[in-house]
Amino acid sequence: MSDLPQYLESVAKTIDRMIDRHFVDKAGELNKASAHLLAAGGKRLRPAVVMLAADAVKPGSSDELLPAALALEVTHTFTLIHDDIMDDDNLRRGVPTVHVKWDMPTGILAGDVLYARAFEHICTVNAKDDAKVRAISLLAKACADICEGQHMDMSFEHRNDVDQYEYMEMVKKKTGVLYAAAAGIGAVLAGGTAVQVKALYQFGLNTGIAFQIQDDLIDLLTPSEKSGKDQASDLREGKQTLIMIKAREKGLDLSKYRRDLSPADITAAIKELTDAGVIDDVKKIAFDLVTDSNKHLSLLPASNERQLLMDIGEYFVTRSY
């Protein structure tokens, strides 16, 4: 049996303690708003990728890189706050979204604060200066790509002809690049070779794309009480996910679901998509990405950390929330 659940639990506890120390209980409403989603929990997957990548390159090095692991979680949370504003979502991690609990201007500023503090934390890592500069560059590029990916995602809402290639490019930027940065930053700060950094970066990119595809499936398939999100929000909003694209290829018209949906409506949509083979097609694409990503890890020496990275890729496409 994989050690992954115990490993992820350990990382989450470590990152939670750092969040409590650096973000929670600070005075001022903006600080409270910035800490809101960070303190609401989360699986802390991106920090885990940072630490595993580092230890896969140099065993035991992750303890020195915890500020970088925290920086990836903080960056991720900044994107969630802004994402929720743009999507007008009310629920995230089982709590009200930041702009709903406070207001939209505070939500924007809270995200901006986290964006800045992510770079502040990565600067405090105990590593060579040139490695830190490269790590900061990787994170900065990822943030710019995320913005491009989010803009592409928004532009897709006004179209009904988005194809799979365009979707994959959008997801690569919106989600894949932050996992790629997590793996690449861990490798860089641990002193990895150019070959090792490239292999881990590509692993993170592929598994990150698969992660987002699975997220789209979770949005549809998992009830709100389990996912902590609004179920079927993508379907209701007509978002051009891979599910929507594959449905259109099979001649299904999902426009009838662009309205407030009852639980019965969602069940009917899931049945229609399952019967047409859409769900299975989408799952296969995600699994193939993970299989390909594991090939990149073969360039690393065999280790428990390398195996855990493979396990985390599989977890990305089998989780239900």
mmCIF file of C-alpha atoms in Angstrom:
data_model
loop_
_atom_site.group_PDB
_atom_site.id
_atom_site.type_symbol
_atom_site.label_atom_id
_atom_site.label_comp_id
_atom_site.label_asym_id
_atom_site.label_seq_id
_atom_site.Cartn_x
_atom_site.Cartn_y
_atom_site.Cartn_z
ATOM 1 C CA MET A 1 0.000 0.000 0.000
ATOM 2 C CA SER A 2 1.275 3.457 -0.874
ATOM 3 C CA ASP A 3 2.655 5.745 1.822
ATOM 4 C CA LEU A 4 1.115 8.717 -0.010
ATOM 5 C CA PRO A 5 -1.884 9.380 2.308
ATOM 6 C CA GLN A 6 0.367 9.523 5.361
ATOM 7 C CA TYR A 7 2.917 11.655 3.519
ATOM 8 C CA LEU A 8 0.290 14.151 2.346
ATOM 9 C CA GLU A 9 -1.176 14.333 5.837
ATOM 10 C CA SER A 10 2.259 15.081 7.271
ATOM 11 C CA VAL A 11 2.933 17.814 4.697
ATOM 12 C CA ALA A 12 -0.499 19.351 5.286
ATOM 13 C CA LYS A 13 0.126 19.543 9.033
ATOM 14 C CA THR A 14 3.501 21.191 8.466
ATOM 15 C CA ILE A 15 2.101 23.754 6.023
ATOM 16 C CA ASP A 16 -0.905 24.407 8.278
ATOM 17 C CA ARG A 17 1.454 25.242 11.145
ATOM 18 C CA MET A 18 3.363 27.645 8.898
ATOM 19 C CA ILE A 19 0.116 29.266 7.771
ATOM 20 C CA ASP A 20 -0.924 29.724 11.400
ATOM 21 C CA ARG A 21 2.438 31.295 12.194
ATOM 22 C CA HIS A 22 2.673 33.613 9.196
ATOM 23 C CA PHE A 23 -0.929 34.453 8.240
ATOM 24 C CA VAL A 24 -3.573 33.638 10.835
ATOM 25 C CA ASP A 25 -4.481 35.972 13.716
ATOM 26 C CA LYS A 26 -2.772 38.990 12.206
ATOM 27 C CA ALA A 27 -4.504 42.293 12.924
ATOM 28 C CA GLY A 28 -6.509 44.106 10.265
ATOM 29 C CA GLU A 29 -9.382 43.090 8.011
ATOM 30 C CA LEU A 30 -7.212 42.733 4.905
ATOM 31 C CA ASN A 31 -4.924 40.289 6.685
ATOM 32 C CA LYS A 32 -7.952 38.332 7.892
ATOM 33 C CA ALA A 33 -9.343 38.249 4.353
ATOM 34 C CA SER A 34 -5.976 37.112 2.985
ATOM 35 C CA ALA A 35 -5.780 34.293 5.528
ATOM 36 C CA HIS A 36 -9.423 33.189 5.109
ATOM 37 C CA LEU A 37 -8.998 30.515 2.435
ATOM 38 C CA LEU A 38 -5.519 29.529 3.597
ATOM 39 C CA ALA A 39 -6.952 28.749 7.037
ATOM 40 C CA ALA A 40 -9.949 26.897 5.578
ATOM 41 C CA GLY A 41 -7.792 23.870 4.904
ATOM 42 C CA GLY A 42 -6.827 22.168 1.689
ATOM 43 C CA LYS A 43 -4.808 19.161 0.661
ATOM 44 C CA ARG A 44 -1.574 21.183 0.261
ATOM 45 C CA LEU A 45 -0.662 19.229 -2.858
ATOM 46 C CA ARG A 46 1.615 21.808 -4.436
ATOM 47 C CA PRO A 47 3.825 22.065 -1.351
ATOM 48 C CA ALA A 48 4.017 18.261 -1.337
ATOM 49 C CA VAL A 49 5.257 18.316 -4.944
ATOM 50 C CA VAL A 50 7.919 20.900 -4.049
ATOM 51 C CA MET A 51 9.177 18.741 -1.187
ATOM 52 C CA LEU A 52 9.059 15.434 -3.046
ATOM 53 C CA ALA A 53 10.892 16.899 -6.037
ATOM 54 C CA ALA A 54 13.585 18.278 -3.754
ATOM 55 C CA ASP A 55 14.051 14.982 -1.905
ATOM 56 C CA ALA A 56 14.029 13.024 -5.178
ATOM 57 C CA VAL A 57 17.020 15.117 -6.262
ATOM 58 C CA LYS A 58 18.779 15.370 -2.905
ATOM 59 C CA PRO A 59 17.424 13.196 -0.076
ATOM 60 C CA GLY A 60 16.630 15.175 3.052
ATOM 61 C CA SER A 61 16.817 18.588 1.370
ATOM 62 C CA SER A 62 13.118 19.439 1.703
ATOM 63 C CA ASP A 63 13.449 20.530 5.337
ATOM 64 C CA GLU A 64 15.504 23.507 4.143
ATOM 65 C CA LEU A 65 12.943 24.413 1.489
ATOM 66 C CA LEU A 66 9.752 24.714 3.540
ATOM 67 C CA PRO A 67 9.333 28.453 2.806
ATOM 68 C CA ALA A 68 9.260 27.596 -0.909
ATOM 69 C CA ALA A 69 6.639 24.908 -0.294
ATOM 70 C CA LEU A 70 4.562 27.485 1.595
ATOM 71 C CA ALA A 71 5.058 29.967 -1.252
ATOM 72 C CA LEU A 72 3.429 27.554 -3.706
ATOM 73 C CA GLU A 73 0.386 27.123 -1.460
ATOM 74 C CA VAL A 74 0.106 30.884 -1.005
ATOM 75 C CA THR A 75 0.345 31.418 -4.770
ATOM 76 C CA HIS A 76 -2.329 28.800 -5.363
ATOM 77 C CA THR A 77 -4.636 30.488 -2.859
ATOM 78 C CA PHE A 78 -4.144 33.884 -4.488
ATOM 79 C CA THR A 79 -5.354 32.391 -7.771
ATOM 80 C CA LEU A 80 -8.388 30.827 -6.063
ATOM 81 C CA ILE A 81 -9.488 34.134 -4.545
ATOM 82 C CA HIS A 82 -9.341 35.909 -7.902
ATOM 83 C CA ASP A 83 -10.856 32.908 -9.696
ATOM 84 C CA ASP A 84 -13.850 32.945 -7.356
ATOM 85 C CA ILE A 85 -14.407 36.648 -8.067
ATOM 86 C CA MET A 86 -14.347 36.127 -11.832
ATOM 87 C CA ASP A 87 -16.603 33.059 -11.648
ATOM 88 C CA ASP A 88 -18.856 34.656 -8.988
ATOM 89 C CA ASP A 89 -18.649 31.483 -6.894
ATOM 90 C CA ASN A 90 -20.045 31.581 -3.369
ATOM 91 C CA LEU A 91 -18.384 28.544 -1.811
ATOM 92 C CA ARG A 92 -14.789 27.338 -1.598
ATOM 93 C CA ARG A 93 -13.398 24.679 0.747
ATOM 94 C CA GLY A 94 -16.758 24.616 2.499
ATOM 95 C CA VAL A 95 -16.651 28.293 3.498
ATOM 96 C CA PRO A 96 -17.908 31.513 1.849
ATOM 97 C CA THR A 97 -15.524 32.848 -0.776
ATOM 98 C CA VAL A 98 -13.460 35.900 0.195
ATOM 99 C CA HIS A 99 -15.371 38.424 -1.929
ATOM 100 C CA VAL A 100 -18.666 37.121 -0.540
ATOM 101 C CA LYS A 101 -17.570 37.210 3.114
ATOM 102 C CA TRP A 102 -16.043 40.676 2.702
ATOM 103 C CA ASP A 103 -16.554 42.464 -0.629
ATOM 104 C CA MET A 104 -15.069 42.413 -4.111
ATOM 105 C CA PRO A 105 -12.417 45.146 -3.630
ATOM 106 C CA THR A 106 -11.208 43.421 -0.446
ATOM 107 C CA GLY A 107 -11.126 40.096 -2.298
ATOM 108 C CA ILE A 108 -8.956 41.571 -5.036
ATOM 109 C CA LEU A 109 -6.572 43.114 -2.528
ATOM 110 C CA ALA A 110 -6.448 39.925 -0.431
ATOM 111 C CA GLY A 111 -5.320 37.994 -3.492
ATOM 112 C CA ASP A 112 -2.726 40.653 -4.282
ATOM 113 C CA VAL A 113 -1.325 40.431 -0.755
ATOM 114 C CA LEU A 114 -0.874 36.669 -1.076
ATOM 115 C CA TYR A 115 0.768 37.076 -4.492
ATOM 116 C CA ALA A 116 3.378 39.414 -2.998
ATOM 117 C CA ARG A 117 3.965 37.325 0.121
ATOM 118 C CA ALA A 118 4.601 34.184 -1.920
ATOM 119 C CA PHE A 119 7.716 35.811 -3.382
ATOM 120 C CA GLU A 120 8.676 37.124 0.043
ATOM 121 C CA HIS A 121 8.663 33.587 1.447
ATOM 122 C CA ILE A 122 10.581 32.008 -1.406
ATOM 123 C CA CYS A 123 13.331 34.598 -0.861
ATOM 124 C CA THR A 124 13.894 33.283 2.668
ATOM 125 C CA VAL A 125 14.843 29.766 1.560
ATOM 126 C CA ASN A 126 18.256 28.531 2.663
ATOM 127 C CA ALA A 127 19.712 27.963 -0.806
ATOM 128 C CA LYS A 128 22.271 29.459 -3.170
ATOM 129 C CA ASP A 129 21.345 32.881 -4.507
ATOM 130 C CA ASP A 130 21.444 31.791 -8.153
ATOM 131 C CA ALA A 131 19.094 28.915 -7.362
ATOM 132 C CA LYS A 132 16.708 31.290 -5.589
ATOM 133 C CA VAL A 133 16.735 33.672 -8.549
ATOM 134 C CA ARG A 134 15.886 30.812 -10.886
ATOM 135 C CA ALA A 135 13.151 29.599 -8.547
ATOM 136 C CA ILE A 136 11.639 33.094 -8.369
ATOM 137 C CA SER A 137 11.776 33.287 -12.155
ATOM 138 C CA LEU A 138 9.909 29.973 -12.435
ATOM 139 C CA LEU A 139 7.218 31.195 -10.050
ATOM 140 C CA ALA A 140 6.874 34.564 -11.776
ATOM 141 C CA LYS A 141 6.489 32.919 -15.184
ATOM 142 C CA ALA A 142 3.916 30.533 -13.760
ATOM 143 C CA CYS A 143 1.878 33.442 -12.375
ATOM 144 C CA ALA A 144 1.892 35.222 -15.735
ATOM 145 C CA ASP A 145 0.885 32.004 -17.501
ATOM 146 C CA ILE A 146 -1.924 31.437 -14.991
ATOM 147 C CA CYS A 147 -3.345 34.860 -15.823
ATOM 148 C CA GLU A 148 -3.179 34.047 -19.541
ATOM 149 C CA GLY A 149 -4.852 30.699 -18.927
ATOM 150 C CA GLN A 150 -7.629 32.288 -16.891
ATOM 151 C CA HIS A 151 -8.202 34.872 -19.624
ATOM 152 C CA MET A 152 -8.398 32.104 -22.221
ATOM 153 C CA ASP A 153 -10.884 30.260 -20.010
ATOM 154 C CA MET A 154 -13.045 33.383 -19.754
ATOM 155 C CA SER A 155 -12.885 34.011 -23.510
ATOM 156 C CA PHE A 156 -14.090 30.461 -24.138
ATOM 157 C CA GLU A 157 -17.386 31.292 -22.405
ATOM 158 C CA HIS A 158 -18.380 33.377 -25.423
ATOM 159 C CA ARG A 159 -17.712 30.561 -27.873
ATOM 160 C CA ASN A 160 -19.191 27.174 -28.626
ATOM 161 C CA ASP A 161 -16.438 25.934 -30.944
ATOM 162 C CA VAL A 162 -13.485 25.484 -28.571
ATOM 163 C CA ASP A 163 -11.558 22.367 -29.556
ATOM 164 C CA GLN A 164 -9.495 19.958 -27.483
ATOM 165 C CA TYR A 165 -6.166 21.525 -28.460
ATOM 166 C CA GLU A 166 -7.288 24.966 -27.283
ATOM 167 C CA TYR A 167 -8.654 23.533 -24.062
ATOM 168 C CA MET A 168 -5.415 21.681 -23.315
ATOM 169 C CA GLU A 169 -3.382 24.848 -23.950
ATOM 170 C CA MET A 170 -5.646 26.784 -21.580
ATOM 171 C CA VAL A 171 -5.411 24.136 -18.865
ATOM 172 C CA LYS A 172 -1.646 23.901 -19.259
ATOM 173 C CA LYS A 173 -1.397 27.590 -18.398
ATOM 174 C CA LYS A 174 -4.210 27.820 -15.868
ATOM 175 C CA THR A 175 -3.278 24.775 -13.780
ATOM 176 C CA GLY A 176 -0.382 22.803 -15.242
ATOM 177 C CA VAL A 177 2.273 25.498 -14.931
ATOM 178 C CA LEU A 178 1.899 25.878 -11.157
ATOM 179 C CA TYR A 179 2.476 22.157 -10.597
ATOM 180 C CA ALA A 180 5.347 22.385 -13.085
ATOM 181 C CA ALA A 181 6.776 25.302 -11.114
ATOM 182 C CA ALA A 182 6.335 23.388 -7.854
ATOM 183 C CA ALA A 183 8.336 20.432 -9.140
ATOM 184 C CA GLY A 184 10.890 22.607 -10.922
ATOM 185 C CA ILE A 185 11.412 24.888 -7.927
ATOM 186 C CA GLY A 186 11.927 21.921 -5.619
ATOM 187 C CA ALA A 187 14.517 20.504 -8.004
ATOM 188 C CA VAL A 188 16.311 23.833 -8.552
ATOM 189 C CA LEU A 189 16.566 24.700 -4.867
ATOM 190 C CA ALA A 190 17.836 21.198 -4.046
ATOM 191 C CA GLY A 191 20.675 21.634 -6.539
ATOM 192 C CA GLY A 192 19.305 19.460 -9.326
ATOM 193 C CA THR A 193 20.968 19.169 -12.715
ATOM 194 C CA ALA A 194 19.413 20.748 -15.796
ATOM 195 C CA VAL A 195 18.187 17.309 -16.884
ATOM 196 C CA GLN A 196 16.592 16.613 -13.502
ATOM 197 C CA VAL A 197 14.917 20.030 -13.347
ATOM 198 C CA LYS A 198 13.515 19.629 -16.859
ATOM 199 C CA ALA A 199 12.224 16.123 -16.112
ATOM 200 C CA LEU A 200 10.491 17.198 -12.916
ATOM 201 C CA TYR A 201 9.094 20.346 -14.547
ATOM 202 C CA GLN A 202 7.559 18.253 -17.341
ATOM 203 C CA PHE A 203 6.195 15.771 -14.808
ATOM 204 C CA GLY A 204 4.503 18.623 -12.956
ATOM 205 C CA LEU A 205 3.119 20.078 -16.166
ATOM 206 C CA ASN A 206 1.511 16.840 -17.367
ATOM 207 C CA THR A 207 0.117 15.859 -13.983
ATOM 208 C CA GLY A 208 -1.148 19.401 -13.469
ATOM 209 C CA ILE A 209 -3.134 19.226 -16.699
ATOM 210 C CA ALA A 210 -4.520 15.868 -15.600
ATOM 211 C CA PHE A 211 -5.371 17.392 -12.215
ATOM 212 C CA GLN A 212 -7.493 20.086 -13.869
ATOM 213 C CA ILE A 213 -9.283 17.562 -16.082
ATOM 214 C CA GLN A 214 -10.138 15.597 -12.946
ATOM 215 C CA ASP A 215 -11.255 18.846 -11.279
ATOM 216 C CA ASP A 216 -13.705 19.350 -14.142
ATOM 217 C CA LEU A 217 -15.048 15.845 -13.549
ATOM 218 C CA ILE A 218 -15.325 16.506 -9.816
ATOM 219 C CA ASP A 219 -17.239 19.728 -10.490
ATOM 220 C CA LEU A 220 -19.883 17.656 -12.254
ATOM 221 C CA LEU A 221 -19.844 14.376 -10.345
ATOM 222 C CA THR A 222 -19.195 15.253 -6.692
ATOM 223 C CA PRO A 223 -21.924 16.719 -4.436
ATOM 224 C CA SER A 224 -21.243 20.119 -2.868
ATOM 225 C CA GLU A 225 -21.182 18.724 0.664
ATOM 226 C CA LYS A 226 -18.207 16.555 -0.302
ATOM 227 C CA SER A 227 -16.335 18.857 -2.694
ATOM 228 C CA GLY A 228 -16.931 22.130 -0.851
ATOM 229 C CA LYS A 229 -17.802 23.734 -4.204
ATOM 230 C CA ASP A 230 -21.000 24.455 -6.146
ATOM 231 C CA GLN A 231 -21.794 21.195 -7.958
ATOM 232 C CA ALA A 232 -22.154 21.415 -11.749
ATOM 233 C CA SER A 233 -21.235 25.116 -11.812
ATOM 234 C CA ASP A 234 -19.274 24.541 -15.050
ATOM 235 C CA LEU A 235 -22.312 22.959 -16.682
ATOM 236 C CA ARG A 236 -24.631 25.715 -15.459
ATOM 237 C CA GLU A 237 -22.284 28.413 -16.768
ATOM 238 C CA GLY A 238 -21.621 26.634 -20.060
ATOM 239 C CA LYS A 239 -17.859 26.538 -19.483
ATOM 240 C CA GLN A 240 -15.845 24.981 -22.288
ATOM 241 C CA THR A 241 -14.375 22.085 -20.333
ATOM 242 C CA LEU A 242 -13.134 18.881 -21.917
ATOM 243 C CA ILE A 243 -16.476 17.347 -20.898
ATOM 244 C CA MET A 244 -18.322 19.955 -22.931
ATOM 245 C CA ILE A 245 -15.978 19.537 -25.917
ATOM 246 C CA LYS A 246 -16.287 15.732 -25.962
ATOM 247 C CA ALA A 247 -20.063 16.001 -25.565
ATOM 248 C CA ARG A 248 -20.253 18.309 -28.566
ATOM 249 C CA GLU A 249 -18.121 15.903 -30.609
ATOM 250 C CA LYS A 250 -20.699 13.215 -29.862
ATOM 251 C CA GLY A 251 -23.608 15.438 -30.868
ATOM 252 C CA LEU A 252 -24.913 16.186 -27.373
ATOM 253 C CA ASP A 253 -26.460 19.579 -26.689
ATOM 254 C CA LEU A 254 -25.742 20.672 -23.103
ATOM 255 C CA SER A 255 -27.143 24.190 -23.534
ATOM 256 C CA LYS A 256 -30.373 23.084 -21.858
ATOM 257 C CA TYR A 257 -28.445 22.885 -18.593
ATOM 258 C CA ARG A 258 -27.410 26.562 -18.644
ATOM 259 C CA ARG A 259 -29.750 27.532 -15.822
ATOM 260 C CA ASP A 260 -30.286 26.894 -12.139
ATOM 261 C CA LEU A 261 -30.052 23.131 -11.741
ATOM 262 C CA SER A 262 -31.863 20.904 -9.278
ATOM 263 C CA PRO A 263 -30.228 17.701 -7.977
ATOM 264 C CA ALA A 264 -32.464 15.788 -10.407
ATOM 265 C CA ASP A 265 -31.220 17.923 -13.307
ATOM 266 C CA ILE A 266 -27.602 17.204 -12.383
ATOM 267 C CA THR A 267 -28.310 13.472 -12.114
ATOM 268 C CA ALA A 268 -29.923 13.543 -15.566
ATOM 269 C CA ALA A 269 -26.926 15.355 -17.061
ATOM 270 C CA ILE A 270 -24.470 12.883 -15.542
ATOM 271 C CA LYS A 271 -26.481 9.955 -16.940
ATOM 272 C CA GLU A 272 -26.618 11.508 -20.407
ATOM 273 C CA LEU A 273 -22.864 12.098 -20.460
ATOM 274 C CA THR A 274 -22.054 8.678 -19.022
ATOM 275 C CA ASP A 275 -24.294 6.832 -21.471
ATOM 276 C CA ALA A 276 -22.647 8.648 -24.393
ATOM 277 C CA GLY A 277 -19.172 7.624 -23.205
ATOM 278 C CA VAL A 278 -18.081 11.206 -22.533
ATOM 279 C CA ILE A 279 -17.035 10.612 -18.928
ATOM 280 C CA ASP A 280 -14.913 7.591 -19.845
ATOM 281 C CA ASP A 281 -13.256 9.457 -22.735
ATOM 282 C CA VAL A 282 -12.307 12.367 -20.484
ATOM 283 C CA LYS A 283 -10.970 10.067 -17.765
ATOM 284 C CA LYS A 284 -8.775 8.238 -20.296
ATOM 285 C CA ILE A 285 -7.153 11.481 -21.446
ATOM 286 C CA ALA A 286 -6.259 12.323 -17.838
ATOM 287 C CA PHE A 287 -4.876 8.840 -17.149
ATOM 288 C CA ASP A 288 -2.771 8.925 -20.334
ATOM 289 C CA LEU A 289 -1.201 12.212 -19.218
ATOM 290 C CA VAL A 290 -0.191 10.693 -15.889
ATOM 291 C CA THR A 291 1.256 7.618 -17.595
ATOM 292 C CA ASP A 292 3.338 9.873 -19.838
ATOM 293 C CA SER A 293 4.462 12.011 -16.894
ATOM 294 C CA ASN A 294 5.897 8.955 -15.132
ATOM 295 C CA LYS A 295 8.249 8.392 -18.074
ATOM 296 C CA HIS A 296 9.971 11.672 -17.219
ATOM 297 C CA LEU A 297 10.584 10.464 -13.671
ATOM 298 C CA SER A 298 12.584 7.516 -15.007
ATOM 299 C CA LEU A 299 15.477 9.977 -15.417
ATOM 300 C CA LEU A 300 15.699 10.231 -11.622
ATOM 301 C CA PRO A 301 17.349 7.621 -9.411
ATOM 302 C CA ALA A 302 14.974 5.100 -7.867
ATOM 303 C CA SER A 303 13.811 6.281 -4.433
ATOM 304 C CA ASN A 304 10.795 6.384 -2.166
ATOM 305 C CA GLU A 305 10.279 10.016 -3.156
ATOM 306 C CA ARG A 306 10.232 9.165 -6.855
ATOM 307 C CA GLN A 307 7.621 6.489 -6.155
ATOM 308 C CA LEU A 308 5.553 8.963 -4.142
ATOM 309 C CA LEU A 309 5.630 11.391 -7.075
ATOM 310 C CA MET A 310 4.262 8.619 -9.293
ATOM 311 C CA ASP A 311 1.626 7.887 -6.657
ATOM 312 C CA ILE A 312 0.634 11.532 -6.476
ATOM 313 C CA GLY A 313 0.071 11.589 -10.229
ATOM 314 C CA GLU A 314 -2.245 8.602 -9.934
ATOM 315 C CA TYR A 315 -4.001 10.237 -6.994
ATOM 316 C CA PHE A 316 -4.626 13.365 -9.080
ATOM 317 C CA VAL A 317 -6.826 11.409 -11.497
ATOM 318 C CA THR A 318 -8.589 9.106 -9.023
ATOM 319 C CA ARG A 319 -9.610 11.590 -6.300
ATOM 320 C CA SER A 320 -13.286 12.510 -5.944
ATOM 321 C CA TYR A 321 -12.874 15.881 -4.227
#
